[in-house]
Amino acid sequence: MSQTLLTNATLACIDGTAGYGLRENAALLVDAGRIAWIGSTRDCPVSTSSSTASSSATTAAGDVEVYDCGGKLVTPGLIDCHTHLVYGGDRADEFEMRLEGASYAEIAEGGGGIVSTVNATRAASVEQLFEQARPRVLQLMSEGLTTVEIKSGYGLDSEHEMKMLRVAAMIESELDLRVVKTFLGAHALPSEYAGRSDAYIDQVCNEMLPAAHAAGLVDAVDVFIESIAFSVEQGERVFAVAQELGLPVKAHVEQLSDLGGAVMAAQHGALSVDHIEYLQAKDVAHLATHNCVAVLLPGAFYVLREQQLPPLAALRDHNVAIALASDSNPGSSPLHSLLLTMNMACTLFRMTPAEALRGITLNGARALGLEHKIGSLEPGKLADLVVWDVDRPAMLSYRIGMNPCVAVMQAGNWRQPVQEVST
Ligand code: DI6
Ligand code: FE
């Protein structure tokens, strides 16, 4: 069956430039994996006479599958545009150390932190990493995730960075999910390069990135610019190579201090700058000028008990697109919920529920350069959507620990069997 018609839906289309793009009593026609038409249920372009009026019922009208939403909310599929979901081991011990007073930076400087995850990731096989990542991904998928970005960055040599990216590719092929694979070789300095960070960046630029790209494993390139990671100049060198290879770039910047990484990244046409708690309001105009998305990561802010808020007022004043993501990783954000991410963004950053939903849909798509394909309910886009058992969108940000997701469609196919099917 190539056509599906959703009727009696409350659609949060996330079209236009702000708000939910709400349409009540709406219908949406899916044809060959794409959204073909959106309008009112009354004006359906196909006959729905055989559909029942009961909630969430699926019936066949001719060769069109009809899904009666019974007033439920339908949003675009959720997009997590910044994760480090593939890794070996965990860092629960560090969590305990931090509770006893050690800082994230102190643990990193003492050989823990990212480098300890590097050891566990190097020791694991592709299959082991996949098995460890699978429950994390399934948890996110249970809340309507349809697209996820997954970074490398715990391998830190060619062999193990490519191994991580292969696991990301395997997640896409095995788990019915769209995956964007990002090379983050410049995430941390591996211990074998201690004191020789420029030599490591040479290795990233001359070998690791070109090899991963040649293997078809790279969709985008990220760098971590921070005192515990790499300098603005080193990030710029990685960007130059990425751009020679025709790859889009993005950056972790201004997470713990202001080094000027966001301005450099925006000037290099980066898709996004991520974290940015320490970005100064005066520098936000650069993001607007270069159409660079601000990716905020409230999970890391929360876990690290950060006090410095991202410059939200300036981002709004300059109409910078704000995306939200889980930053799911074993150290600073062991978070596997975009619904909780939205709640945290509202509570901690005072974002509105409408901004939060846009942040994990359309603006998440922008941060991945995919806004022409996904992220909103608009004719022509891929039919990635979620049906939620709530009557209005603020419910998604408001409740903590409730998952009202009842059905997920990915590129026109229902991911989980629709309940109450009548044939
Ligand atoms: N910033 C982060 O929050 C993650 N990476 C980064 O550059 C943390 C990764 C980790 O602690 O393992
Ligand atoms: Fe991150």
Short mmCIF file of C-alpha atoms and ligand atoms in Angstrom, two decimals:
data_model
loop_
_atom_site.label_atom_id
_atom_site.label_comp_id
_atom_site.label_asym_id
_atom_site.label_seq_id
_atom_site.Cartn_x
_atom_site.Cartn_y
_atom_site.Cartn_z
CA MET A 1 0.00 0.00 0.00
CA SER A 2 1.75 3.13 -1.10
CA GLN A 3 -0.66 5.77 0.22
CA THR A 4 -1.59 6.50 3.83
CA LEU A 5 -4.07 9.13 4.95
CA LEU A 6 -4.01 10.43 8.51
CA THR A 7 -7.31 12.03 9.50
CA ASN A 8 -8.64 13.94 12.53
CA ALA A 9 -5.13 14.92 13.59
CA THR A 10 -3.86 17.88 15.54
CA LEU A 11 -0.82 18.64 13.44
CA ALA A 12 2.17 20.58 14.76
CA CYS A 13 3.66 21.24 11.33
CA ILE A 14 6.65 23.34 12.51
CA ASP A 15 6.42 25.19 9.19
CA GLY A 16 6.84 28.94 8.96
CA THR A 17 9.38 30.73 11.09
CA ALA A 18 8.01 30.37 14.65
CA GLY A 19 5.38 28.65 16.74
CA TYR A 20 3.96 25.18 16.25
CA GLY A 21 2.22 25.65 12.91
CA LEU A 22 -0.81 24.07 14.55
CA ARG A 23 -3.69 22.68 12.45
CA GLU A 24 -6.71 21.15 14.18
CA ASN A 25 -8.99 18.55 12.57
CA ALA A 26 -6.34 18.12 9.94
CA ALA A 27 -5.53 15.39 7.48
CA LEU A 28 -2.21 14.46 5.92
CA LEU A 29 -1.71 12.27 2.86
CA VAL A 30 1.45 10.21 2.46
CA ASP A 31 2.34 9.00 -1.01
CA ALA A 32 5.43 6.95 -1.86
CA GLY A 33 7.18 7.87 1.36
CA ARG A 34 6.58 11.61 1.14
CA ILE A 35 4.00 14.03 2.42
CA ALA A 36 1.78 14.67 -0.59
CA TRP A 37 -0.94 16.90 0.85
CA ILE A 38 -2.02 18.56 4.11
CA GLY A 39 -5.46 20.07 4.67
CA SER A 40 -8.58 19.81 6.73
CA THR A 41 -10.14 16.39 7.31
CA ARG A 42 -13.28 17.67 5.51
CA ASP A 43 -11.31 18.29 2.31
CA CYS A 44 -9.59 14.91 2.10
CA PRO A 45 -8.55 14.18 -1.48
CA VAL A 46 -9.52 10.50 -1.10
CA SER A 47 -12.73 8.92 0.12
CA THR A 48 -12.57 7.86 3.77
CA SER A 49 -16.07 6.49 3.99
CA SER A 50 -14.94 3.09 5.20
CA SER A 51 -12.84 4.40 8.07
CA THR A 52 -14.25 4.20 11.57
CA ALA A 53 -14.52 7.16 13.86
CA SER A 54 -12.74 5.44 16.71
CA SER A 55 -9.39 6.68 17.84
CA SER A 56 -6.23 5.30 16.24
CA ALA A 57 -8.12 3.01 13.91
CA THR A 58 -6.58 1.98 10.66
CA THR A 59 -8.81 0.95 7.79
CA ALA A 60 -8.45 0.54 4.07
CA ALA A 61 -10.32 2.85 1.73
CA GLY A 62 -9.60 1.53 -1.72
CA ASP A 63 -5.84 1.18 -1.79
CA VAL A 64 -5.32 4.00 0.70
CA GLU A 65 -4.61 3.09 4.30
CA VAL A 66 -6.60 5.42 6.55
CA TYR A 67 -5.38 6.12 10.08
CA ASP A 68 -7.86 8.01 12.23
CA CYS A 69 -5.85 9.98 14.78
CA GLY A 70 -8.89 10.69 16.93
CA GLY A 71 -7.63 14.19 17.70
CA LYS A 72 -4.17 13.07 18.77
CA LEU A 73 -1.12 15.24 18.18
CA VAL A 74 1.11 14.52 15.17
CA THR A 75 4.57 16.08 14.97
CA PRO A 76 7.51 15.67 12.62
CA GLY A 77 9.79 12.75 13.51
CA LEU A 78 12.26 13.73 16.20
CA ILE A 79 15.85 14.51 15.27
CA ASP A 80 18.80 14.20 17.65
CA CYS A 81 21.44 16.27 15.86
CA HIS A 82 24.33 15.77 18.33
CA THR A 83 25.19 12.45 19.97
CA HIS A 84 28.18 10.35 20.92
CA LEU A 85 26.07 7.18 21.21
CA VAL A 86 28.71 4.67 20.18
CA TYR A 87 31.26 3.96 22.90
CA GLY A 88 32.65 1.23 25.09
CA GLY A 89 32.15 0.99 28.86
CA ASP A 90 30.63 3.66 31.07
CA ARG A 91 31.79 6.41 33.42
CA ALA A 92 29.62 5.88 36.50
CA ASP A 93 32.78 6.05 38.66
CA GLU A 94 33.47 9.55 37.40
CA PHE A 95 29.94 10.54 38.21
CA GLU A 96 30.69 9.55 41.79
CA MET A 97 34.01 11.44 41.74
CA ARG A 98 32.29 14.57 40.53
CA LEU A 99 29.75 14.28 43.33
CA GLU A 100 32.69 14.23 45.73
CA GLY A 101 33.98 17.49 44.28
CA ALA A 102 36.22 16.73 41.28
CA SER A 103 35.47 18.84 38.18
CA TYR A 104 34.98 17.51 34.63
CA ALA A 105 38.16 19.29 33.51
CA GLU A 106 40.20 17.95 36.48
CA ILE A 107 39.12 14.39 35.72
CA ALA A 108 40.05 14.87 32.05
CA GLU A 109 43.46 16.32 32.97
CA GLY A 110 44.07 13.36 35.30
CA GLY A 111 43.75 10.87 32.43
CA GLY A 112 40.09 10.04 33.00
CA GLY A 113 37.22 11.52 31.06
CA ILE A 114 37.13 11.08 27.31
CA VAL A 115 40.46 9.22 27.30
CA SER A 116 39.12 6.47 29.58
CA THR A 117 36.25 5.91 27.15
CA VAL A 118 38.82 5.78 24.35
CA ASN A 119 40.51 2.81 26.04
CA ALA A 120 37.22 0.93 26.42
CA THR A 121 36.15 1.78 22.86
CA ARG A 122 39.44 0.66 21.32
CA ALA A 123 39.17 -2.66 23.17
CA ALA A 124 35.67 -3.42 21.85
CA SER A 125 34.75 -5.05 18.52
CA VAL A 126 32.26 -3.62 16.02
CA GLU A 127 29.70 -6.18 17.23
CA GLN A 128 30.29 -5.37 20.90
CA LEU A 129 29.97 -1.64 20.28
CA PHE A 130 26.77 -2.22 18.32
CA GLU A 131 25.29 -4.34 21.10
CA GLN A 132 26.16 -1.68 23.67
CA ALA A 133 24.73 1.15 21.56
CA ARG A 134 21.54 -0.69 20.60
CA PRO A 135 19.57 -0.17 23.87
CA ARG A 136 20.54 3.52 23.91
CA VAL A 137 19.27 3.99 20.39
CA LEU A 138 16.09 1.97 21.02
CA GLN A 139 15.34 4.11 24.06
CA LEU A 140 15.55 7.27 21.93
CA MET A 141 13.50 5.59 19.20
CA SER A 142 10.74 4.72 21.68
CA GLU A 143 10.13 8.47 21.93
CA GLY A 144 9.76 9.06 18.22
CA LEU A 145 13.35 9.48 17.05
CA THR A 146 13.59 9.13 13.26
CA THR A 147 17.01 10.71 12.57
CA VAL A 148 20.12 10.67 14.71
CA GLU A 149 23.59 12.07 14.27
CA ILE A 150 26.35 9.89 15.70
CA LYS A 151 29.92 11.10 16.14
CA SER A 152 33.17 9.18 16.25
CA GLY A 153 35.76 10.57 18.65
CA TYR A 154 36.51 7.75 21.08
CA GLY A 155 38.84 5.90 18.69
CA LEU A 156 41.40 8.64 18.03
CA ASP A 157 43.31 6.67 15.41
CA SER A 158 42.30 5.61 11.91
CA GLU A 159 41.39 2.04 12.75
CA HIS A 160 39.20 2.81 15.74
CA GLU A 161 37.59 5.98 14.41
CA MET A 162 36.51 4.03 11.32
CA LYS A 163 35.31 1.19 13.55
CA MET A 164 33.03 3.62 15.39
CA LEU A 165 31.66 5.02 12.13
CA ARG A 166 30.98 1.47 10.90
CA VAL A 167 28.94 0.88 14.03
CA ALA A 168 26.98 4.06 13.25
CA ALA A 169 26.35 2.73 9.72
CA MET A 170 25.25 -0.59 11.21
CA ILE A 171 22.76 1.20 13.46
CA GLU A 172 21.21 2.70 10.33
CA SER A 173 21.00 -0.59 8.48
CA GLU A 174 19.82 -2.70 11.45
CA LEU A 175 17.53 -0.37 13.36
CA ASP A 176 15.34 1.40 10.78
CA LEU A 177 16.65 4.84 11.54
CA ARG A 178 18.30 7.61 9.51
CA VAL A 179 21.86 8.11 10.76
CA VAL A 180 24.23 10.98 10.00
CA LYS A 181 27.84 9.94 10.61
CA THR A 182 30.15 12.66 11.88
CA PHE A 183 33.93 12.33 12.09
CA LEU A 184 35.20 13.78 15.39
CA GLY A 185 38.86 12.69 15.33
CA ALA A 186 39.76 16.00 16.99
CA HIS A 187 37.77 15.22 20.16
CA ALA A 188 40.63 14.65 22.60
CA LEU A 189 44.37 14.11 22.50
CA PRO A 190 45.16 10.38 22.69
CA SER A 191 47.76 9.57 25.36
CA GLU A 192 50.30 8.39 22.77
CA TYR A 193 50.43 12.01 21.52
CA ALA A 194 50.72 13.62 24.97
CA GLY A 195 52.41 17.02 24.59
CA ARG A 196 52.27 16.79 20.78
CA SER A 197 48.83 18.04 19.85
CA ASP A 198 49.97 19.60 16.56
CA ALA A 199 51.40 16.23 15.50
CA TYR A 200 48.06 14.61 16.30
CA ILE A 201 46.20 17.22 14.25
CA ASP A 202 48.63 16.45 11.38
CA GLN A 203 47.55 12.83 11.70
CA VAL A 204 43.86 13.77 11.71
CA CYS A 205 44.31 15.98 8.63
CA ASN A 206 46.67 13.83 6.60
CA GLU A 207 45.49 10.32 7.42
CA MET A 208 42.51 9.76 9.64
CA LEU A 209 39.94 12.03 8.00
CA PRO A 210 40.93 11.27 4.38
CA ALA A 211 40.86 7.52 5.12
CA ALA A 212 37.45 7.61 6.81
CA HIS A 213 36.10 9.75 3.97
CA ALA A 214 37.54 7.42 1.31
CA ALA A 215 35.76 4.51 3.05
CA GLY A 216 32.46 6.38 2.63
CA LEU A 217 31.99 6.71 6.37
CA VAL A 218 31.82 10.49 6.81
CA ASP A 219 28.83 12.79 6.31
CA ALA A 220 30.19 15.72 8.37
CA VAL A 221 33.24 16.78 10.39
CA ASP A 222 33.28 18.07 13.98
CA VAL A 223 36.06 19.37 16.25
CA PHE A 224 36.21 20.07 20.00
CA ILE A 225 37.73 23.51 20.58
CA GLU A 226 38.48 23.94 24.27
CA SER A 227 41.43 24.29 26.62
CA ILE A 228 41.18 20.54 27.42
CA ALA A 229 40.98 19.71 23.71
CA PHE A 230 42.17 21.70 20.67
CA SER A 231 42.84 25.33 19.77
CA VAL A 232 40.94 27.51 17.32
CA GLU A 233 43.88 27.26 14.89
CA GLN A 234 43.95 23.47 15.12
CA GLY A 235 40.19 23.35 14.52
CA GLU A 236 40.65 25.57 11.51
CA ARG A 237 43.21 23.18 10.05
CA VAL A 238 40.76 20.27 10.33
CA PHE A 239 38.04 22.40 8.71
CA ALA A 240 40.33 23.22 5.78
CA VAL A 241 40.79 19.52 5.03
CA ALA A 242 37.07 18.78 5.48
CA GLN A 243 36.22 21.53 3.06
CA GLU A 244 38.73 20.28 0.49
CA LEU A 245 36.91 16.95 0.70
CA GLY A 246 33.57 18.71 0.27
CA LEU A 247 32.33 17.79 3.76
CA PRO A 248 30.18 20.07 5.95
CA VAL A 249 31.68 21.14 9.27
CA LYS A 250 30.45 21.88 12.80
CA ALA A 251 32.12 22.41 16.16
CA HIS A 252 31.92 21.90 19.93
CA VAL A 253 32.75 25.40 21.13
CA GLU A 254 32.55 27.66 24.16
CA GLN A 255 31.44 24.78 26.40
CA LEU A 256 33.77 25.51 29.32
CA SER A 257 35.37 28.83 28.29
CA ASP A 258 35.34 31.40 25.50
CA LEU A 259 38.16 30.72 23.05
CA GLY A 260 36.49 32.25 19.98
CA GLY A 261 35.74 28.92 18.32
CA ALA A 262 32.14 29.78 17.46
CA VAL A 263 33.07 32.87 15.46
CA MET A 264 35.75 30.95 13.57
CA ALA A 265 33.36 28.08 12.84
CA ALA A 266 30.58 30.40 11.67
CA GLN A 267 33.03 32.20 9.39
CA HIS A 268 33.94 28.82 7.88
CA GLY A 269 30.27 28.19 7.07
CA ALA A 270 29.76 25.61 9.82
CA LEU A 271 26.30 24.04 9.89
CA SER A 272 26.21 24.49 13.66
CA VAL A 273 28.10 25.51 16.76
CA ASP A 274 27.28 23.32 19.73
CA HIS A 275 27.18 23.91 23.53
CA ILE A 276 28.04 27.70 23.46
CA GLU A 277 27.32 28.46 27.12
CA TYR A 278 30.35 30.77 27.14
CA LEU A 279 29.60 32.45 23.79
CA GLN A 280 29.33 36.19 24.37
CA ALA A 281 26.21 38.02 23.23
CA LYS A 282 28.36 40.37 21.13
CA ASP A 283 29.55 37.44 19.00
CA VAL A 284 26.10 36.02 18.26
CA ALA A 285 25.69 38.26 15.19
CA HIS A 286 28.32 36.12 13.43
CA LEU A 287 26.04 33.10 13.72
CA ALA A 288 23.17 35.04 12.15
CA THR A 289 25.32 36.39 9.33
CA HIS A 290 26.52 32.93 8.39
CA ASN A 291 23.21 31.11 8.93
CA CYS A 292 24.84 28.90 11.54
CA VAL A 293 22.57 26.93 13.89
CA ALA A 294 23.10 27.16 17.65
CA VAL A 295 22.85 23.65 19.11
CA LEU A 296 22.09 23.76 22.83
CA LEU A 297 22.75 20.68 24.96
CA PRO A 298 20.89 20.98 28.27
CA GLY A 299 21.86 17.44 29.32
CA ALA A 300 25.55 18.38 29.56
CA PHE A 301 24.66 21.68 31.24
CA TYR A 302 22.67 19.77 33.86
CA VAL A 303 25.13 16.95 34.47
CA LEU A 304 28.09 19.31 34.82
CA ARG A 305 26.05 21.63 37.06
CA GLU A 306 27.01 24.46 34.73
CA GLN A 307 26.00 27.93 35.91
CA GLN A 308 26.74 29.91 32.75
CA LEU A 309 23.63 30.06 30.57
CA PRO A 310 23.88 30.13 26.77
CA PRO A 311 23.14 33.61 25.35
CA LEU A 312 19.50 32.91 24.61
CA ALA A 313 18.29 36.51 24.45
CA ALA A 314 20.95 37.40 21.87
CA LEU A 315 20.19 34.24 19.85
CA ARG A 316 16.52 35.23 19.74
CA ASP A 317 17.30 38.89 18.94
CA HIS A 318 19.38 37.80 15.96
CA ASN A 319 16.90 35.13 14.83
CA VAL A 320 19.51 32.42 15.08
CA ALA A 321 17.97 28.95 14.63
CA ILE A 322 18.24 27.08 17.93
CA ALA A 323 18.42 23.30 17.90
CA LEU A 324 18.42 20.98 20.91
CA ALA A 325 20.10 17.61 21.22
CA SER A 326 20.81 14.96 23.83
CA ASP A 327 24.65 15.03 23.46
CA SER A 328 24.22 11.42 24.59
CA ASN A 329 27.68 10.35 25.81
CA PRO A 330 29.13 8.45 28.77
CA GLY A 331 30.69 11.45 30.50
CA SER A 332 28.87 14.76 30.40
CA SER A 333 25.43 13.65 29.25
CA PRO A 334 24.33 10.03 29.75
CA LEU A 335 20.91 11.07 28.45
CA HIS A 336 18.64 9.00 26.21
CA SER A 337 15.49 11.07 25.99
CA LEU A 338 14.60 13.96 23.70
CA LEU A 339 11.42 14.58 25.70
CA LEU A 340 13.52 15.15 28.81
CA THR A 341 15.92 17.25 26.73
CA MET A 342 12.97 19.51 25.84
CA ASN A 343 11.85 19.77 29.45
CA MET A 344 15.39 20.65 30.53
CA ALA A 345 15.69 23.32 27.83
CA CYS A 346 12.47 24.92 29.08
CA THR A 347 13.28 24.67 32.77
CA LEU A 348 17.01 25.38 32.68
CA PHE A 349 17.27 27.75 29.68
CA ARG A 350 13.73 29.16 29.77
CA MET A 351 13.09 28.18 26.21
CA THR A 352 9.42 27.97 25.27
CA PRO A 353 7.85 24.57 24.52
CA ALA A 354 7.40 25.77 20.92
CA GLU A 355 11.12 26.59 20.66
CA ALA A 356 11.94 23.23 22.23
CA LEU A 357 9.85 21.25 19.73
CA ARG A 358 11.32 23.23 16.83
CA GLY A 359 14.75 22.52 18.33
CA ILE A 360 14.38 18.74 17.98
CA THR A 361 12.65 18.85 14.60
CA LEU A 362 13.22 21.56 11.98
CA ASN A 363 16.22 23.21 13.61
CA GLY A 364 17.78 19.81 14.30
CA ALA A 365 17.40 19.12 10.59
CA ARG A 366 19.09 22.45 9.81
CA ALA A 367 22.01 21.57 12.07
CA LEU A 368 22.49 18.49 9.87
CA GLY A 369 21.93 20.28 6.55
CA LEU A 370 18.78 18.17 5.97
CA GLU A 371 16.06 20.81 6.31
CA HIS A 372 15.01 20.42 2.66
CA LYS A 373 14.11 16.76 3.36
CA ILE A 374 12.96 16.38 6.98
CA GLY A 375 12.11 18.32 10.13
CA SER A 376 8.62 19.67 9.38
CA LEU A 377 5.27 18.47 8.10
CA GLU A 378 5.18 20.04 4.65
CA PRO A 379 4.27 18.63 1.25
CA GLY A 380 7.33 17.28 -0.52
CA LYS A 381 9.22 16.31 2.63
CA LEU A 382 9.81 12.73 3.69
CA ALA A 383 6.92 11.34 5.74
CA ASP A 384 8.74 11.06 9.08
CA LEU A 385 6.16 11.67 11.79
CA VAL A 386 5.10 10.75 15.30
CA VAL A 387 1.59 10.28 16.72
CA TRP A 388 1.36 11.26 20.40
CA ASP A 389 -1.44 10.55 22.84
CA VAL A 390 -1.71 14.19 23.93
CA ASP A 391 -4.02 16.96 22.78
CA ARG A 392 -1.52 19.80 22.48
CA PRO A 393 2.21 20.16 21.94
CA ALA A 394 3.19 21.81 25.24
CA MET A 395 2.40 18.45 26.90
CA LEU A 396 5.57 17.02 25.34
CA SER A 397 7.83 19.48 27.17
CA TYR A 398 5.75 19.76 30.32
CA ARG A 399 5.58 16.23 31.68
CA ILE A 400 8.66 14.52 33.02
CA GLY A 401 9.09 10.79 32.58
CA MET A 402 5.97 10.13 30.49
CA ASN A 403 6.24 8.78 26.98
CA PRO A 404 3.00 9.36 25.05
CA CYS A 405 4.40 8.18 21.70
CA VAL A 406 1.90 5.80 20.09
CA ALA A 407 3.13 5.40 16.52
CA VAL A 408 6.10 6.40 14.39
CA MET A 409 6.26 6.65 10.62
CA GLN A 410 9.63 6.71 8.91
CA ALA A 411 9.69 7.70 5.22
CA GLY A 412 6.08 6.59 4.81
CA ASN A 413 6.31 3.27 6.68
CA TRP A 414 4.84 2.71 10.13
CA ARG A 415 7.72 1.62 12.28
CA GLN A 416 5.80 -0.26 14.92
CA PRO A 417 2.65 -2.19 14.17
CA VAL A 418 -0.31 0.16 14.43
CA GLN A 419 -2.69 -1.05 17.14
CA GLU A 420 -6.34 -1.77 16.52
CA VAL A 421 -5.92 -2.53 12.83
CA SER A 422 -9.18 -3.53 11.19
CA THR A 423 -9.05 -4.95 7.69
N1 DI6 B 1 31.80 17.82 24.89
C1 DI6 B 1 30.95 17.01 25.51
O1 DI6 B 1 30.08 17.36 26.25
C2 DI6 B 1 31.26 15.64 25.12
N2 DI6 B 1 32.29 15.82 24.18
C3 DI6 B 1 32.58 17.09 24.09
O2 DI6 B 1 33.42 17.51 23.33
C4 DI6 B 1 31.72 14.85 26.29
C5 DI6 B 1 32.31 13.57 25.91
C6 DI6 B 1 32.76 12.77 27.11
O3 DI6 B 1 32.91 13.29 28.23
O4 DI6 B 1 32.98 11.56 26.91
FE FE B 2 29.18 16.55 22.33
#
